[in-house]
Each structure stands twice: as structure tokens, then as C-alpha cells.
Tab-separated table of C-alpha atoms in Angstrom:
chain	number	residue	atom	x	y	z
A	1	MET	CA	102.489	132.613	18.126
A	2	SER	CA	100.832	129.249	18.610
A	3	ALA	CA	100.792	127.076	21.713
A	4	ASP	CA	103.350	124.745	20.122
A	5	THR	CA	105.842	127.504	19.398
A	6	ARG	CA	108.609	127.813	21.926
A	7	SER	CA	109.956	131.255	22.606
A	8	ARG	CA	113.681	131.793	22.342
A	9	PRO	CA	115.496	132.898	25.446
A	10	THR	CA	116.447	136.581	25.215
A	11	ASP	CA	119.612	136.109	27.233
A	12	SER	CA	121.449	134.332	24.380
A	13	SER	CA	124.473	136.035	22.915
A	14	PHE	CA	122.694	136.374	19.557
A	15	GLY	CA	119.690	138.022	21.219
A	16	ARG	CA	121.912	140.436	23.140
A	17	ALA	CA	123.927	141.286	20.033
A	18	ARG	CA	120.758	141.844	18.023
A	19	SER	CA	119.195	144.130	20.635
A	20	THR	CA	122.480	146.021	21.020
A	21	PHE	CA	122.697	146.512	17.256
A	22	ARG	CA	119.053	147.594	17.087
A	23	GLU	CA	119.660	150.153	19.836
A	24	TRP	CA	122.834	151.409	18.093
A	25	ARG	CA	121.018	151.629	14.760
A	26	GLY	CA	118.146	153.608	16.283
A	27	ARG	CA	120.419	156.405	17.523
A	28	ARG	CA	121.807	157.381	14.114
A	29	PRO	CA	120.739	157.790	10.461
A	30	PHE	CA	121.628	154.178	9.750
A	31	TRP	CA	119.914	153.651	6.394
A	32	GLY	CA	121.119	156.978	5.029
A	33	GLY	CA	124.671	156.073	6.001
A	34	LEU	CA	124.353	152.600	4.493
A	35	TYR	CA	123.013	153.866	1.153
A	36	THR	CA	125.682	156.568	1.000
A	37	LEU	CA	128.390	154.042	1.844
A	38	LEU	CA	127.134	151.608	-0.799
A	39	ALA	CA	126.948	154.403	-3.388
A	40	GLY	CA	130.698	154.888	-3.245
A	41	PHE	CA	131.550	151.368	-4.390
A	42	PRO	CA	129.999	151.346	-7.894
A	43	ILE	CA	131.246	154.877	-8.503
A	44	MET	CA	134.782	153.782	-7.591
A	45	TYR	CA	134.680	150.372	-9.297
A	46	ILE	CA	132.826	150.730	-12.602
A	47	PRO	CA	135.133	153.313	-14.263
A	48	TYR	CA	138.066	150.918	-13.769
A	49	GLN	CA	136.144	147.791	-14.823
A	50	THR	CA	137.037	145.828	-17.962
A	51	MET	CA	134.196	143.783	-19.428
A	52	THR	CA	134.866	140.838	-21.705
A	53	LEU	CA	132.495	139.713	-24.455
A	54	GLY	CA	134.086	136.682	-26.084
A	55	ASP	CA	137.479	137.858	-27.335
A	56	LEU	CA	136.475	141.515	-27.116
A	57	HIS	CA	137.660	143.479	-24.091
A	58	ILE	CA	135.637	146.603	-23.330
A	59	ARG	CA	137.311	149.092	-21.059
A	60	ILE	CA	135.059	151.760	-19.544
A	61	ALA	CA	137.905	153.772	-18.003
A	62	THR	CA	137.743	157.440	-18.802
A	63	THR	CA	140.058	160.354	-18.267
A	64	ALA	CA	137.975	161.176	-15.218
A	65	GLY	CA	138.867	157.899	-13.481
A	66	ALA	CA	140.701	159.753	-10.713
A	67	GLY	CA	137.648	161.953	-10.180
A	68	SER	CA	135.474	158.842	-9.895
A	69	LEU	CA	137.837	157.386	-7.336
A	70	ILE	CA	137.798	160.585	-5.274
A	71	ILE	CA	133.998	160.843	-5.393
A	72	GLY	CA	133.621	157.188	-4.398
A	73	VAL	CA	136.024	157.498	-1.469
A	74	LEU	CA	134.302	160.675	-0.287
A	75	LEU	CA	130.895	158.965	-0.406
A	76	VAL	CA	132.222	156.063	1.681
A	77	VAL	CA	133.651	158.549	4.201
A	78	LEU	CA	130.358	160.492	4.291
A	79	GLY	CA	128.440	157.254	4.892
A	80	LEU	CA	130.685	156.462	7.844
A	81	THR	CA	130.279	160.056	9.050
A	82	LEU	CA	126.504	159.630	9.064
A	83	TRP	CA	126.944	156.569	11.275
A	84	PHE	CA	129.537	157.790	13.728
A	85	GLN	CA	129.120	161.599	13.790
A	86	GLN	CA	125.374	162.184	13.971
A	87	GLN	CA	125.801	165.879	14.798
A	88	SER	CA	127.219	166.516	11.304
A	89	ARG	CA	124.462	164.591	9.529
A	90	ILE	CA	123.125	167.623	7.653
A	91	PHE	CA	126.553	168.506	6.249
A	92	ALA	CA	127.227	164.898	5.306
A	93	GLY	CA	123.801	164.499	3.695
A	94	VAL	CA	124.086	167.688	1.645
A	95	ALA	CA	127.642	166.783	0.616
A	96	ALA	CA	126.461	163.305	-0.455
A	97	ILE	CA	123.683	164.834	-2.576
A	98	LEU	CA	126.138	167.257	-4.217
A	99	LEU	CA	128.647	164.477	-4.888
A	100	ALA	CA	125.845	162.386	-6.398
A	101	LEU	CA	125.070	165.208	-8.793
A	102	VAL	CA	128.752	165.648	-9.681
A	103	SER	CA	129.072	161.909	-10.278
A	104	LEU	CA	126.575	162.180	-13.134
A	105	VAL	CA	129.123	164.183	-15.114
A	106	VAL	CA	132.384	162.733	-13.808
A	107	ALA	CA	131.768	159.041	-13.148
A	108	ASN	CA	129.948	157.510	-16.160
A	109	PHE	CA	126.486	158.866	-15.360
A	110	GLY	CA	126.955	158.192	-11.654
A	111	ALA	CA	128.207	154.658	-12.347
A	112	PHE	CA	125.222	153.928	-14.589
A	113	LEU	CA	122.784	155.621	-12.169
A	114	ILE	CA	123.333	152.966	-9.477
A	115	GLY	CA	125.707	155.022	-7.336
A	116	PHE	CA	123.871	158.233	-8.180
A	117	LEU	CA	120.517	156.977	-6.886
A	118	LEU	CA	122.022	155.365	-3.796
A	119	ALA	CA	123.913	158.564	-2.904
A	120	LEU	CA	120.880	160.737	-3.566
A	121	VAL	CA	118.581	158.647	-1.363
A	122	GLY	CA	121.256	158.197	1.321
A	123	GLY	CA	121.995	161.915	1.467
A	124	ALA	CA	118.293	162.747	1.649
A	125	LEU	CA	117.787	160.250	4.482
A	126	GLY	CA	120.791	161.706	6.307
A	127	VAL	CA	119.462	165.263	6.044
A	128	SER	CA	115.922	164.343	7.038
A	129	TRP	CA	116.820	162.153	10.031
A	130	ALA	CA	116.181	163.638	13.468
A	131	PRO	CA	117.180	162.079	16.791
A	132	GLY	CA	114.348	160.547	18.753
A	133	LYS	CA	113.198	161.739	22.127
A	134	PRO	CA	114.119	159.578	25.131
A	135	LEU	CA	111.312	157.496	26.554
A	136	PRO	CA	109.716	158.852	29.729
A	137	GLU	CA	110.397	156.951	32.907
A	138	ALA	CA	107.683	154.586	34.098
A	139	GLY	CA	105.004	156.225	36.228
A	140	PRO	CA	103.035	154.652	39.089
A	141	GLU	CA	100.652	152.829	36.738
A	142	GLU	CA	103.579	151.203	34.924
A	143	GLY	CA	105.307	150.175	38.116
A	144	GLY	CA	107.605	153.146	38.597
A	145	ASP	CA	108.321	155.058	41.784
A	146	PRO	CA	105.261	157.177	42.717
A	147	ALA	CA	107.455	159.580	44.675
A	148	SER	CA	109.304	160.553	41.490
A	149	GLU	CA	106.126	161.795	39.876
A	150	GLY	CA	105.425	165.483	40.177
A	151	PRO	CA	101.983	166.994	40.472
A	152	GLY	CA	100.087	166.933	37.205
A	153	PRO	CA	98.567	169.968	35.517
A	154	ASP	CA	95.361	171.316	37.009
A	155	PRO	CA	92.610	170.975	34.381
A	156	ASP	CA	90.585	173.826	35.924
A	157	GLU	CA	93.484	176.255	35.912
A	158	GLY	CA	93.360	178.884	33.160
A	159	THR	CA	96.339	179.488	30.946
A	160	ASP	CA	97.816	182.683	29.621
A	161	GLU	CA	98.283	181.111	26.230
A	162	GLY	CA	98.580	183.683	23.499
A	163	VAL	CA	99.220	186.686	25.727
A	164	VAL	CA	102.364	188.525	24.711
A	165	VAL	CA	104.145	190.261	27.578
A	166	GLU	CA	105.842	193.532	26.710
A	167	PRO	CA	109.320	194.257	28.110
A	168	ALA	CA	107.788	196.700	30.622
A	169	GLY	CA	105.747	193.853	32.118
A	170	ARG	CA	102.421	194.955	30.650
A	171	PRO	CA	100.387	192.530	28.551
A	172	SER	CA	100.174	193.385	24.887
A	173	LEU	CA	96.920	194.020	23.083
A	174	MET	CA	97.769	191.202	20.708
A	175	LYS	CA	96.028	188.049	21.852
A	176	ASP	CA	95.797	184.710	20.159
A	177	THR	CA	92.033	184.369	20.228
A	178	ASP	CA	91.809	181.232	18.102
A	179	ARG	CA	94.666	179.443	19.953
A	180	GLY	CA	97.007	179.052	16.983
A	181	ARG	CA	94.423	177.866	14.476
A	182	HIS	CA	94.832	180.663	11.950
A	183	ARG	CA	92.793	180.428	8.797
A	184	ALA	CA	92.512	182.614	5.770
A	185	ASP	CA	88.891	183.664	5.322
């Protein structure tokens, strides 16, 4: 940013809408839902499309046109599910991947691989997405309330890391001597 560049006020309605959308998008598998949603449209549309080359009309419709329509509608619904029901993201992602594979056979090679690839990537993004952790509240060095901070860990205090306690309350003989760094020799 140069000295001549003026910054835009963040209190504009566009700025608020953009930050609200960015916050909404960050709490869900947005791109997986978008790709899955977009995958449904070519799978629904292409089997019913009629192409014209001069006076020649080429109709791509197959006997599986109803199957293509059902797969396309289900992919659109799964894309919306990824957006609005994040807790069922794994089901929706796996279902989108399976429907993408079925569309190869039913819907003209997954609507000429366009819908297939979009559904495959969207389903994979939906399955692999994990919700983020909330940001910690500001501490005293960031301007937060110092009274809200608890005492920190004592660096001199020893830990019982790796000691397994038996149900009778006795420590087990199994100890993690290399603190979790197991290597095959």
C-alpha cells in the first residue's frame, strides 16, 4: 500500500457483507459444497441437450436420462447439505463420491467427465474438511483482561507423561521412555 492509496472504510455495507460472507464460508466446507453443487448441473443438463450442426440435430438423450436427472438432483442436494448441515459432511461427501462413480455409467461418462470430476473433488473436500478451533481470547499482552488469565504451567514442575495408572491405583511398569518418539531400530 503506497502513501497515495486511500484505504476503504470497513463500515460500508459491502465491507460488512463481505466479512459476514467470509465468516460464514469459514465455518463450513464451502468449496466442497460448491463443487458438488456445480457437478449436478452438467449431469442433469447434458443428457437432455440437443446439439445442432448446420441442419443436423444431434440428440444425446439416452434411456438413462431419468437416472441422470436423479443423480444431478442428488448432487445439488448434497452440495447444499455440505453448506448447511456441516455435521453430516462425511456422509454427504462419501455419497457425492459414490454418485460421481455411478454417473460414469449412467450419465454419459459423468456428463463428459465434467460433472464426474467436480463431484469427485467436491466430495473429497467435504470428507476431508474439519471445523477450525475457536481463537483464544486476548491475553494481557494483547490488551485483554489480566484477571481472566489463569496461572501458566510451571516449567520446573515434572510431568507424569507416559506413566500408565492401573485400575488399582498403582503405576504400571510400562513407561514411555522416549516420550512418544517411537522408532524402529
